[in-house]
Amino acid sequence: MSVEAEVTTTGIKVELPKSYEDIKDLIRIDRLPHIWCPGCGLGILLKLLARAIKNSGIPIEKHVIVTGIGCTGRIGGYLKLDAYHVTHGRAIPFAVGLKMANPELEVTVVGGDGDILAIGGNHFIHAARRNDDINVIIVNNFIYGMTGGQYSPTTPKGAKTTTSPYGHYENPFNIPLLAYAAGASYVARWSVLHQNELYQSLLEMFKVKGFAVVEVLSPCIIYTDRNAMGDAVDLVKILKERSTIDHNANLADLDIDFSMKKIILGNFVKRERPVSYEK
Ligand SMILES: Cc1ncc(C[n+]2csc(CCOP(=O)(O)OP(=O)(O)O)c2C)c(N)n1
Ligand code: SF4
């Protein structure tokens, strides 16, 4: 059952599934079909983000999405609102500039683990330190997806990637711990499988004054293929079976190792700190 059928710029007739009924006004149907692989978690995030924007209580015209480069970076292009697709790793400085120029805007960065934490890592920690009043959604698929599967700062030790064919030898970032230590006001981690919790967390993120970080664990078939983990659905099963929710978890315990035996999710941090432009 579809809610909308439209011939897109690609000449293909696209039908939105029924579950998009409430957000069809926010989806750029003319840009579909999207570029993502079957089984990729990004489509779920697109839907939940659109729904959270719509129900945020903040007018759509005040929302701005800023993305860098990567599979995740394509999200803004499918949303019918002001969206900037900027250079790789520089979404956070663009977002901070937008917020400084017009503090009334609700500015949200969406980026991959490579975009935000490798090439953009310095911007991330300093925006958190300053407590810039923006939102950052980090899609953690443990790899550089778009460029063919190189290791990223969240690739677990031992994982095989294009650039670590014998197993990665570096330790990954623990994103919630890093975000908290650097100064973020709000820190959460969910997976695309935990749709309701992720949706609620995105709504909360919009309410926070200060630097708000939501890590989203999302399957990538390039990662699962290379590590003989089956397909994206198998990784979704792992996320389902091995995740526990513990809002009060010790942040130092939130590492995700290659075995993925322990994946802790939750809304971990919510605190008030002066934001960057406050005296
Ligand atoms: C300055 C610059 N360096 C490198 C690249 C190549 N590049 C494009 S996307 C990407 C990484 C993508 O990985 P990630 O940010 O984790 O996003 P994903 O594709 O996994 O969603 C890289 C290195 C680029 N486009 N620009
Ligand atoms: S390469 Fe990975 S992240 Fe990119 S669209 Fe495919 S499954 Fe998604």
PDB file of C-alpha atoms and ligand atoms in Angstrom:
ATOM      1  CA  MET A   1       0.000   0.000   0.000  1.00  0.00           C
ATOM      2  CA  SER A   2       1.430   3.351  -0.946  1.00  0.00           C
ATOM      3  CA  VAL A   3       0.531   6.891  -0.002  1.00  0.00           C
ATOM      4  CA  GLU A   4       2.132   8.718  -2.869  1.00  0.00           C
ATOM      5  CA  ALA A   5       3.244   7.809  -6.355  1.00  0.00           C
ATOM      6  CA  GLU A   6       5.331  10.208  -8.331  1.00  0.00           C
ATOM      7  CA  VAL A   7       7.582   9.997 -11.359  1.00  0.00           C
ATOM      8  CA  THR A   8      10.927  11.242 -10.100  1.00  0.00           C
ATOM      9  CA  THR A   9      13.841  12.991 -11.767  1.00  0.00           C
ATOM     10  CA  THR A  10      15.258   9.543 -12.450  1.00  0.00           C
ATOM     11  CA  GLY A  11      12.145   8.713 -14.470  1.00  0.00           C
ATOM     12  CA  ILE A  12      11.194   5.945 -12.053  1.00  0.00           C
ATOM     13  CA  LYS A  13       7.752   5.808 -10.497  1.00  0.00           C
ATOM     14  CA  VAL A  14       8.243   5.768  -6.733  1.00  0.00           C
ATOM     15  CA  GLU A  15       5.660   4.812  -4.146  1.00  0.00           C
ATOM     16  CA  LEU A  16       6.070   5.740  -0.509  1.00  0.00           C
ATOM     17  CA  PRO A  17       5.118   2.992   1.945  1.00  0.00           C
ATOM     18  CA  LYS A  18       2.068   3.506   4.135  1.00  0.00           C
ATOM     19  CA  SER A  19       4.259   4.082   7.187  1.00  0.00           C
ATOM     20  CA  TYR A  20       5.312   7.409   5.610  1.00  0.00           C
ATOM     21  CA  GLU A  21       1.745   8.790   5.525  1.00  0.00           C
ATOM     22  CA  ASP A  22       2.311  11.252   8.381  1.00  0.00           C
ATOM     23  CA  ILE A  23       5.615  12.573   7.003  1.00  0.00           C
ATOM     24  CA  LYS A  24       5.053  12.510   3.255  1.00  0.00           C
ATOM     25  CA  ASP A  25       5.199  16.320   3.143  1.00  0.00           C
ATOM     26  CA  LEU A  26       8.758  16.172   4.480  1.00  0.00           C
ATOM     27  CA  ILE A  27      10.127  13.625   1.999  1.00  0.00           C
ATOM     28  CA  ARG A  28      11.486  14.696  -1.389  1.00  0.00           C
ATOM     29  CA  ILE A  29       9.834  11.978  -3.410  1.00  0.00           C
ATOM     30  CA  ASP A  30      11.297  13.487  -6.580  1.00  0.00           C
ATOM     31  CA  ARG A  31      14.771  12.494  -5.328  1.00  0.00           C
ATOM     32  CA  LEU A  32      13.854   8.832  -4.856  1.00  0.00           C
ATOM     33  CA  PRO A  33      14.799   6.047  -5.127  1.00  0.00           C
ATOM     34  CA  HIS A  34      17.527   6.725  -2.584  1.00  0.00           C
ATOM     35  CA  ILE A  35      21.108   5.561  -3.105  1.00  0.00           C
ATOM     36  CA  TRP A  36      21.324   3.268  -0.064  1.00  0.00           C
ATOM     37  CA  CYS A  37      21.884  -0.498  -0.275  1.00  0.00           C
ATOM     38  CA  PRO A  38      19.020  -2.854   0.587  1.00  0.00           C
ATOM     39  CA  GLY A  39      19.238  -3.539   4.332  1.00  0.00           C
ATOM     40  CA  CYS A  40      21.070  -0.312   5.159  1.00  0.00           C
ATOM     41  CA  GLY A  41      19.821   1.300   8.361  1.00  0.00           C
ATOM     42  CA  LEU A  42      19.831   4.829   6.965  1.00  0.00           C
ATOM     43  CA  GLY A  43      16.290   4.665   5.573  1.00  0.00           C
ATOM     44  CA  ILE A  44      14.936   4.009   9.069  1.00  0.00           C
ATOM     45  CA  LEU A  45      16.799   7.001  10.437  1.00  0.00           C
ATOM     46  CA  LEU A  46      15.476   9.193   7.610  1.00  0.00           C
ATOM     47  CA  LYS A  47      11.912   8.254   8.521  1.00  0.00           C
ATOM     48  CA  LEU A  48      12.380   8.736  12.268  1.00  0.00           C
ATOM     49  CA  LEU A  49      14.220  12.015  11.834  1.00  0.00           C
ATOM     50  CA  ALA A  50      11.475  13.368   9.571  1.00  0.00           C
ATOM     51  CA  ARG A  51       8.869  12.295  12.136  1.00  0.00           C
ATOM     52  CA  ALA A  52      10.787  13.857  15.022  1.00  0.00           C
ATOM     53  CA  ILE A  53      11.224  17.119  13.084  1.00  0.00           C
ATOM     54  CA  LYS A  54       7.532  17.180  12.289  1.00  0.00           C
ATOM     55  CA  ASN A  55       6.516  16.569  15.916  1.00  0.00           C
ATOM     56  CA  SER A  56       9.244  18.661  17.538  1.00  0.00           C
ATOM     57  CA  GLY A  57       6.979  21.640  18.105  1.00  0.00           C
ATOM     58  CA  ILE A  58       9.545  23.741  16.241  1.00  0.00           C
ATOM     59  CA  PRO A  59       8.307  25.118  12.891  1.00  0.00           C
ATOM     60  CA  ILE A  60       9.749  23.218   9.914  1.00  0.00           C
ATOM     61  CA  GLU A  61      11.203  26.450   8.499  1.00  0.00           C
ATOM     62  CA  LYS A  62      13.360  26.826  11.629  1.00  0.00           C
ATOM     63  CA  HIS A  63      14.926  23.381  11.174  1.00  0.00           C
ATOM     64  CA  VAL A  64      18.170  23.116   9.231  1.00  0.00           C
ATOM     65  CA  ILE A  65      20.005  19.875   8.449  1.00  0.00           C
ATOM     66  CA  VAL A  66      23.733  19.957   7.743  1.00  0.00           C
ATOM     67  CA  THR A  67      25.534  16.919   6.389  1.00  0.00           C
ATOM     68  CA  GLY A  68      29.050  16.180   5.226  1.00  0.00           C
ATOM     69  CA  ILE A  69      30.045  13.482   2.741  1.00  0.00           C
ATOM     70  CA  GLY A  70      29.246   9.786   2.976  1.00  0.00           C
ATOM     71  CA  CYS A  71      26.210   7.532   2.662  1.00  0.00           C
ATOM     72  CA  THR A  72      24.865   9.183   5.815  1.00  0.00           C
ATOM     73  CA  GLY A  73      25.514  12.591   4.302  1.00  0.00           C
ATOM     74  CA  ARG A  74      22.822  11.963   1.712  1.00  0.00           C
ATOM     75  CA  ILE A  75      20.050  12.140   4.313  1.00  0.00           C
ATOM     76  CA  GLY A  76      19.548  15.891   4.036  1.00  0.00           C
ATOM     77  CA  GLY A  77      18.893  15.661   0.309  1.00  0.00           C
ATOM     78  CA  TYR A  78      15.815  13.508   0.859  1.00  0.00           C
ATOM     79  CA  LEU A  79      14.206  15.923   3.313  1.00  0.00           C
ATOM     80  CA  LYS A  80      11.991  18.767   2.157  1.00  0.00           C
ATOM     81  CA  LEU A  81      13.489  21.502   4.319  1.00  0.00           C
ATOM     82  CA  ASP A  82      16.618  23.657   4.373  1.00  0.00           C
ATOM     83  CA  ALA A  83      19.541  21.249   4.122  1.00  0.00           C
ATOM     84  CA  TYR A  84      23.202  21.905   3.453  1.00  0.00           C
ATOM     85  CA  HIS A  85      25.409  19.173   1.982  1.00  0.00           C
ATOM     86  CA  VAL A  86      28.881  20.468   2.765  1.00  0.00           C
ATOM     87  CA  THR A  87      32.478  19.290   2.573  1.00  0.00           C
ATOM     88  CA  HIS A  88      33.618  16.074   4.226  1.00  0.00           C
ATOM     89  CA  GLY A  89      34.178  16.514   7.961  1.00  0.00           C
ATOM     90  CA  ARG A  90      33.083  20.147   8.052  1.00  0.00           C
ATOM     91  CA  ALA A  91      29.374  19.819   8.848  1.00  0.00           C
ATOM     92  CA  ILE A  92      29.892  20.888  12.474  1.00  0.00           C
ATOM     93  CA  PRO A  93      31.649  24.215  11.693  1.00  0.00           C
ATOM     94  CA  PHE A  94      28.989  24.987   9.067  1.00  0.00           C
ATOM     95  CA  ALA A  95      26.296  24.217  11.637  1.00  0.00           C
ATOM     96  CA  VAL A  96      27.954  26.332  14.317  1.00  0.00           C
ATOM     97  CA  GLY A  97      28.185  29.236  11.876  1.00  0.00           C
ATOM     98  CA  LEU A  98      24.506  28.944  11.010  1.00  0.00           C
ATOM     99  CA  LYS A  99      23.552  28.896  14.688  1.00  0.00           C
ATOM    100  CA  MET A 100      25.742  31.921  15.459  1.00  0.00           C
ATOM    101  CA  ALA A 101      24.285  33.867  12.548  1.00  0.00           C
ATOM    102  CA  ASN A 102      20.703  33.010  13.467  1.00  0.00           C
ATOM    103  CA  PRO A 103      20.271  31.579  17.001  1.00  0.00           C
ATOM    104  CA  GLU A 104      16.578  30.943  16.311  1.00  0.00           C
ATOM    105  CA  LEU A 105      17.439  28.076  13.994  1.00  0.00           C
ATOM    106  CA  GLU A 106      17.323  24.457  15.169  1.00  0.00           C
ATOM    107  CA  VAL A 107      20.482  23.134  13.548  1.00  0.00           C
ATOM    108  CA  THR A 108      21.110  19.401  13.249  1.00  0.00           C
ATOM    109  CA  VAL A 109      24.189  17.735  11.834  1.00  0.00           C
ATOM    110  CA  VAL A 110      23.869  14.172  10.542  1.00  0.00           C
ATOM    111  CA  GLY A 111      27.091  12.340   9.701  1.00  0.00           C
ATOM    112  CA  GLY A 112      28.881   9.035   9.630  1.00  0.00           C
ATOM    113  CA  ASP A 113      31.521   7.896  12.101  1.00  0.00           C
ATOM    114  CA  GLY A 114      34.182   8.823   9.546  1.00  0.00           C
ATOM    115  CA  ASP A 115      32.744  12.210   8.714  1.00  0.00           C
ATOM    116  CA  ILE A 116      32.210  13.303  12.319  1.00  0.00           C
ATOM    117  CA  LEU A 117      35.008  11.513  14.165  1.00  0.00           C
ATOM    118  CA  ALA A 118      37.876  11.044  11.683  1.00  0.00           C
ATOM    119  CA  ILE A 119      38.262  14.037   9.358  1.00  0.00           C
ATOM    120  CA  GLY A 120      35.790  15.994  11.510  1.00  0.00           C
ATOM    121  CA  GLY A 121      36.991  14.752  14.902  1.00  0.00           C
ATOM    122  CA  ASN A 122      38.601  17.982  15.967  1.00  0.00           C
ATOM    123  CA  HIS A 123      35.451  19.960  15.224  1.00  0.00           C
ATOM    124  CA  PHE A 124      33.412  17.473  17.240  1.00  0.00           C
ATOM    125  CA  ILE A 125      35.436  17.732  20.447  1.00  0.00           C
ATOM    126  CA  HIS A 126      35.739  21.514  20.302  1.00  0.00           C
ATOM    127  CA  ALA A 127      32.043  22.063  19.594  1.00  0.00           C
ATOM    128  CA  ALA A 128      31.310  19.822  22.595  1.00  0.00           C
ATOM    129  CA  ARG A 129      33.856  21.696  24.717  1.00  0.00           C
ATOM    130  CA  ARG A 130      32.245  25.033  23.836  1.00  0.00           C
ATOM    131  CA  ASN A 131      28.816  23.463  24.240  1.00  0.00           C
ATOM    132  CA  ASP A 132      27.659  24.926  20.942  1.00  0.00           C
ATOM    133  CA  ASP A 133      23.888  24.760  20.800  1.00  0.00           C
ATOM    134  CA  ILE A 134      23.537  22.286  17.933  1.00  0.00           C
ATOM    135  CA  ASN A 135      22.503  18.653  17.534  1.00  0.00           C
ATOM    136  CA  VAL A 136      24.791  15.971  16.147  1.00  0.00           C
ATOM    137  CA  ILE A 137      23.487  12.581  15.013  1.00  0.00           C
ATOM    138  CA  ILE A 138      26.376  10.178  14.423  1.00  0.00           C
ATOM    139  CA  VAL A 139      25.475   7.140  12.358  1.00  0.00           C
ATOM    140  CA  ASN A 140      27.892   4.509  13.581  1.00  0.00           C
ATOM    141  CA  ASN A 141      28.139   1.689  11.033  1.00  0.00           C
ATOM    142  CA  PHE A 142      31.728   0.934  12.148  1.00  0.00           C
ATOM    143  CA  ILE A 143      33.223   1.763   8.748  1.00  0.00           C
ATOM    144  CA  TYR A 144      33.563   4.238   5.864  1.00  0.00           C
ATOM    145  CA  GLY A 145      30.586   2.965   3.880  1.00  0.00           C
ATOM    146  CA  MET A 146      30.525   5.206   0.829  1.00  0.00           C
ATOM    147  CA  THR A 147      34.162   4.780  -0.140  1.00  0.00           C
ATOM    148  CA  GLY A 148      34.137   0.996   0.028  1.00  0.00           C
ATOM    149  CA  GLY A 149      34.769  -0.008   3.609  1.00  0.00           C
ATOM    150  CA  GLN A 150      37.943   1.520   5.024  1.00  0.00           C
ATOM    151  CA  TYR A 151      38.358   1.440   8.800  1.00  0.00           C
ATOM    152  CA  SER A 152      37.046   4.375  10.789  1.00  0.00           C
ATOM    153  CA  PRO A 153      37.588   5.603  14.368  1.00  0.00           C
ATOM    154  CA  THR A 154      34.793   3.291  15.536  1.00  0.00           C
ATOM    155  CA  THR A 155      35.921   0.118  13.763  1.00  0.00           C
ATOM    156  CA  PRO A 156      36.311  -2.527  16.482  1.00  0.00           C
ATOM    157  CA  LYS A 157      39.759  -3.979  17.076  1.00  0.00           C
ATOM    158  CA  GLY A 158      40.113  -7.167  15.022  1.00  0.00           C
ATOM    159  CA  ALA A 159      37.529  -6.225  12.384  1.00  0.00           C
ATOM    160  CA  LYS A 160      38.472  -6.740   8.739  1.00  0.00           C
ATOM    161  CA  THR A 161      38.115  -3.748   6.473  1.00  0.00           C
ATOM    162  CA  THR A 162      39.536  -2.696   3.107  1.00  0.00           C
ATOM    163  CA  THR A 163      42.425  -1.038   4.936  1.00  0.00           C
ATOM    164  CA  SER A 164      42.802  -3.698   7.651  1.00  0.00           C
ATOM    165  CA  PRO A 165      42.480  -6.966   5.711  1.00  0.00           C
ATOM    166  CA  TYR A 166      44.147  -8.969   8.507  1.00  0.00           C
ATOM    167  CA  GLY A 167      42.112  -7.393  11.294  1.00  0.00           C
ATOM    168  CA  HIS A 168      42.171  -3.862  12.633  1.00  0.00           C
ATOM    169  CA  TYR A 169      44.758  -3.212  15.338  1.00  0.00           C
ATOM    170  CA  GLU A 170      43.537   0.123  16.762  1.00  0.00           C
ATOM    171  CA  ASN A 171      41.151   0.749  19.628  1.00  0.00           C
ATOM    172  CA  PRO A 172      37.850   2.398  18.658  1.00  0.00           C
ATOM    173  CA  PHE A 173      36.298   5.504  20.183  1.00  0.00           C
ATOM    174  CA  ASN A 174      33.613   5.021  22.785  1.00  0.00           C
ATOM    175  CA  ILE A 175      31.355   7.763  21.401  1.00  0.00           C
ATOM    176  CA  PRO A 176      29.188   8.463  24.481  1.00  0.00           C
ATOM    177  CA  LEU A 177      32.242   8.640  26.749  1.00  0.00           C
ATOM    178  CA  LEU A 178      34.068  10.931  24.309  1.00  0.00           C
ATOM    179  CA  ALA A 179      31.059  13.227  23.910  1.00  0.00           C
ATOM    180  CA  TYR A 180      30.547  13.481  27.671  1.00  0.00           C
ATOM    181  CA  ALA A 181      34.224  14.029  28.446  1.00  0.00           C
ATOM    182  CA  ALA A 182      34.438  16.768  25.826  1.00  0.00           C
ATOM    183  CA  GLY A 183      31.438  18.589  27.324  1.00  0.00           C
ATOM    184  CA  ALA A 184      28.199  17.613  25.575  1.00  0.00           C
ATOM    185  CA  SER A 185      24.928  18.489  27.312  1.00  0.00           C
ATOM    186  CA  TYR A 186      23.011  15.478  26.013  1.00  0.00           C
ATOM    187  CA  VAL A 187      24.348  12.053  25.035  1.00  0.00           C
ATOM    188  CA  ALA A 188      22.366   9.019  23.889  1.00  0.00           C
ATOM    189  CA  ARG A 189      22.947   5.839  21.934  1.00  0.00           C
ATOM    190  CA  TRP A 190      20.283   3.824  20.137  1.00  0.00           C
ATOM    191  CA  SER A 191      20.141   1.512  17.160  1.00  0.00           C
ATOM    192  CA  VAL A 192      17.908   1.758  14.105  1.00  0.00           C
ATOM    193  CA  LEU A 193      16.164  -1.329  15.459  1.00  0.00           C
ATOM    194  CA  HIS A 194      15.035   0.575  18.555  1.00  0.00           C
ATOM    195  CA  GLN A 195      12.769   2.823  16.573  1.00  0.00           C
ATOM    196  CA  ASN A 196      10.553   4.122  19.335  1.00  0.00           C
ATOM    197  CA  GLU A 197      13.420   4.841  21.715  1.00  0.00           C
ATOM    198  CA  LEU A 198      15.442   6.482  18.950  1.00  0.00           C
ATOM    199  CA  TYR A 199      12.478   8.605  17.925  1.00  0.00           C
ATOM    200  CA  GLN A 200      11.935   9.732  21.542  1.00  0.00           C
ATOM    201  CA  SER A 201      15.627  10.494  21.871  1.00  0.00           C
ATOM    202  CA  LEU A 202      15.564  12.667  18.740  1.00  0.00           C
ATOM    203  CA  LEU A 203      12.594  14.565  20.161  1.00  0.00           C
ATOM    204  CA  GLU A 204      14.538  15.092  23.394  1.00  0.00           C
ATOM    205  CA  MET A 205      17.608  16.202  21.447  1.00  0.00           C
ATOM    206  CA  PHE A 206      15.596  19.038  19.889  1.00  0.00           C
ATOM    207  CA  LYS A 207      14.621  20.279  23.369  1.00  0.00           C
ATOM    208  CA  VAL A 208      18.172  20.382  24.714  1.00  0.00           C
ATOM    209  CA  LYS A 209      20.000  23.660  24.998  1.00  0.00           C
ATOM    210  CA  GLY A 210      23.619  22.896  24.234  1.00  0.00           C
ATOM    211  CA  PHE A 211      25.557  20.269  22.353  1.00  0.00           C
ATOM    212  CA  ALA A 212      23.358  17.203  21.919  1.00  0.00           C
ATOM    213  CA  VAL A 213      24.779  13.943  20.584  1.00  0.00           C
ATOM    214  CA  VAL A 214      22.805  10.898  19.493  1.00  0.00           C
ATOM    215  CA  GLU A 215      24.827   7.899  18.334  1.00  0.00           C
ATOM    216  CA  VAL A 216      22.815   5.638  16.052  1.00  0.00           C
ATOM    217  CA  LEU A 217      24.067   2.087  15.501  1.00  0.00           C
ATOM    218  CA  SER A 218      23.203   1.139  11.960  1.00  0.00           C
ATOM    219  CA  PRO A 219      24.023  -1.905   9.804  1.00  0.00           C
ATOM    220  CA  CYS A 220      26.210  -1.602   6.712  1.00  0.00           C
ATOM    221  CA  ILE A 221      26.450  -4.573   4.359  1.00  0.00           C
ATOM    222  CA  ILE A 222      30.046  -3.757   3.462  1.00  0.00           C
ATOM    223  CA  TYR A 223      31.042  -4.208   7.108  1.00  0.00           C
ATOM    224  CA  THR A 224      29.001  -7.376   7.631  1.00  0.00           C
ATOM    225  CA  ASP A 225      30.197  -8.938   4.343  1.00  0.00           C
ATOM    226  CA  ARG A 226      33.858  -8.425   5.077  1.00  0.00           C
ATOM    227  CA  ASN A 227      33.550  -9.805   8.583  1.00  0.00           C
ATOM    228  CA  ALA A 228      31.481 -12.841   7.610  1.00  0.00           C
ATOM    229  CA  MET A 229      28.622 -11.620   9.778  1.00  0.00           C
ATOM    230  CA  GLY A 230      25.982 -12.493   7.195  1.00  0.00           C
ATOM    231  CA  ASP A 231      23.923  -9.694   5.715  1.00  0.00           C
ATOM    232  CA  ALA A 232      22.567  -6.484   7.195  1.00  0.00           C
ATOM    233  CA  VAL A 233      19.577  -8.364   8.593  1.00  0.00           C
ATOM    234  CA  ASP A 234      21.940 -10.597  10.569  1.00  0.00           C
ATOM    235  CA  LEU A 235      23.537  -7.519  12.112  1.00  0.00           C
ATOM    236  CA  VAL A 236      20.077  -6.242  12.966  1.00  0.00           C
ATOM    237  CA  LYS A 237      19.450  -9.558  14.744  1.00  0.00           C
ATOM    238  CA  ILE A 238      22.689  -9.109  16.679  1.00  0.00           C
ATOM    239  CA  LEU A 239      21.628  -5.597  17.669  1.00  0.00           C
ATOM    240  CA  LYS A 240      18.279  -6.977  18.776  1.00  0.00           C
ATOM    241  CA  GLU A 241      19.528  -9.944  20.744  1.00  0.00           C
ATOM    242  CA  ARG A 242      22.610  -8.457  22.379  1.00  0.00           C
ATOM    243  CA  SER A 243      21.498  -4.928  23.231  1.00  0.00           C
ATOM    244  CA  THR A 244      20.583  -3.962  26.722  1.00  0.00           C
ATOM    245  CA  ILE A 245      19.139  -0.639  27.771  1.00  0.00           C
ATOM    246  CA  ASP A 246      20.780   0.975  30.770  1.00  0.00           C
ATOM    247  CA  HIS A 247      20.323   4.725  31.063  1.00  0.00           C
ATOM    248  CA  ASN A 248      22.563   4.787  34.136  1.00  0.00           C
ATOM    249  CA  ALA A 249      25.421   2.783  32.666  1.00  0.00           C
ATOM    250  CA  ASN A 250      28.950   3.775  33.505  1.00  0.00           C
ATOM    251  CA  LEU A 251      30.064   5.533  30.301  1.00  0.00           C
ATOM    252  CA  ALA A 252      33.425   3.757  30.458  1.00  0.00           C
ATOM    253  CA  ASP A 253      31.546   0.474  29.968  1.00  0.00           C
ATOM    254  CA  LEU A 254      30.048   1.479  26.631  1.00  0.00           C
ATOM    255  CA  ASP A 255      32.827   0.174  24.382  1.00  0.00           C
ATOM    256  CA  ILE A 256      31.589  -2.025  21.545  1.00  0.00           C
ATOM    257  CA  ASP A 257      34.115  -4.710  20.681  1.00  0.00           C
ATOM    258  CA  PHE A 258      34.279  -6.949  17.627  1.00  0.00           C
ATOM    259  CA  SER A 259      32.350  -9.778  19.283  1.00  0.00           C
ATOM    260  CA  MET A 260      29.468  -7.362  19.907  1.00  0.00           C
ATOM    261  CA  LYS A 261      28.597  -9.481  22.934  1.00  0.00           C
ATOM    262  CA  LYS A 262      27.696  -6.385  24.902  1.00  0.00           C
ATOM    263  CA  ILE A 263      25.916  -3.414  23.365  1.00  0.00           C
ATOM    264  CA  ILE A 264      24.539  -0.933  25.872  1.00  0.00           C
ATOM    265  CA  LEU A 265      21.982   1.611  24.731  1.00  0.00           C
ATOM    266  CA  GLY A 266      20.301   4.454  26.550  1.00  0.00           C
ATOM    267  CA  ASN A 267      19.832   8.132  27.198  1.00  0.00           C
ATOM    268  CA  PHE A 268      22.976   8.516  29.261  1.00  0.00           C
ATOM    269  CA  VAL A 269      23.620  12.197  29.853  1.00  0.00           C
ATOM    270  CA  LYS A 270      21.438  15.235  30.271  1.00  0.00           C
ATOM    271  CA  ARG A 271      22.995  18.191  32.028  1.00  0.00           C
ATOM    272  CA  GLU A 272      22.885  21.954  31.959  1.00  0.00           C
ATOM    273  CA  ARG A 273      26.033  23.828  31.016  1.00  0.00           C
ATOM    274  CA  PRO A 274      26.366  27.369  29.687  1.00  0.00           C
ATOM    275  CA  VAL A 275      26.319  27.363  25.887  1.00  0.00           C
ATOM    276  CA  SER A 276      29.086  28.959  23.872  1.00  0.00           C
ATOM    277  CA  TYR A 277      27.574  32.367  23.245  1.00  0.00           C
ATOM    278  CA  GLU A 278      26.269  32.894  26.796  1.00  0.00           C
ATOM    279  CA  LYS A 279      28.201  35.189  29.109  1.00  0.00           C
TER     280      LYS A 279
HETATM  281  C1  LIG B   1      38.266  15.888   1.893  1.00  0.00           C
HETATM  282  C2  LIG B   1      37.776  14.518   1.549  1.00  0.00           C
HETATM  283  N1  LIG B   1      38.470  13.443   1.943  1.00  0.00           N
HETATM  284  C3  LIG B   1      38.012  12.196   1.658  1.00  0.00           C
HETATM  285  C4  LIG B   1      36.866  12.040   0.959  1.00  0.00           C
HETATM  286  C5  LIG B   1      36.397  10.648   0.612  1.00  0.00           C
HETATM  287  N2  LIG B   1      35.296  10.215   1.439  1.00  0.00           N
HETATM  288  C6  LIG B   1      34.025  10.365   1.061  1.00  0.00           C
HETATM  289  S1  LIG B   1      32.925   9.752   2.163  1.00  0.00           S
HETATM  290  C7  LIG B   1      34.196   9.240   3.179  1.00  0.00           C
HETATM  291  C8  LIG B   1      33.945   8.513   4.475  1.00  0.00           C
HETATM  292  C9  LIG B   1      32.558   8.028   4.636  1.00  0.00           C
HETATM  293  O1  LIG B   1      32.425   7.316   5.837  1.00  0.00           O
HETATM  294  P1  LIG B   1      31.452   7.791   6.976  1.00  0.00           P
HETATM  295  O2  LIG B   1      31.646   9.219   7.274  1.00  0.00           O
HETATM  296  O3  LIG B   1      31.602   6.854   8.119  1.00  0.00           O
HETATM  297  O4  LIG B   1      30.014   7.693   6.317  1.00  0.00           O
HETATM  298  P2  LIG B   1      29.199   6.461   5.710  1.00  0.00           P
HETATM  299  O5  LIG B   1      29.464   6.456   4.238  1.00  0.00           O
HETATM  300  O6  LIG B   1      29.680   5.210   6.383  1.00  0.00           O
HETATM  301  O7  LIG B   1      27.794   6.790   6.054  1.00  0.00           O
HETATM  302  C10 LIG B   1      35.434   9.570   2.649  1.00  0.00           C
HETATM  303  C11 LIG B   1      36.738   9.264   3.290  1.00  0.00           C
HETATM  304  C12 LIG B   1      36.148  13.196   0.569  1.00  0.00           C
HETATM  305  N3  LIG B   1      34.980  13.108  -0.075  1.00  0.00           N
HETATM  306  N4  LIG B   1      36.621  14.411   0.876  1.00  0.00           N
HETATM  307  S1  SF4 B   2      27.579   1.134   1.869  1.00  0.00           S
HETATM  308 FE1  SF4 B   2      26.780   0.677   3.921  1.00  0.00          FE
HETATM  309  S2  SF4 B   2      26.199   2.686   4.783  1.00  0.00           S
HETATM  310 FE2  SF4 B   2      26.419   2.924   2.547  1.00  0.00          FE
HETATM  311  S3  SF4 B   2      24.355   2.619   1.735  1.00  0.00           S
HETATM  312 FE3  SF4 B   2      25.403   0.627   1.641  1.00  0.00          FE
HETATM  313  S4  SF4 B   2      24.823  -0.383   3.578  1.00  0.00           S
HETATM  314 FE4  SF4 B   2      24.377   1.809   3.820  1.00  0.00          FE
END
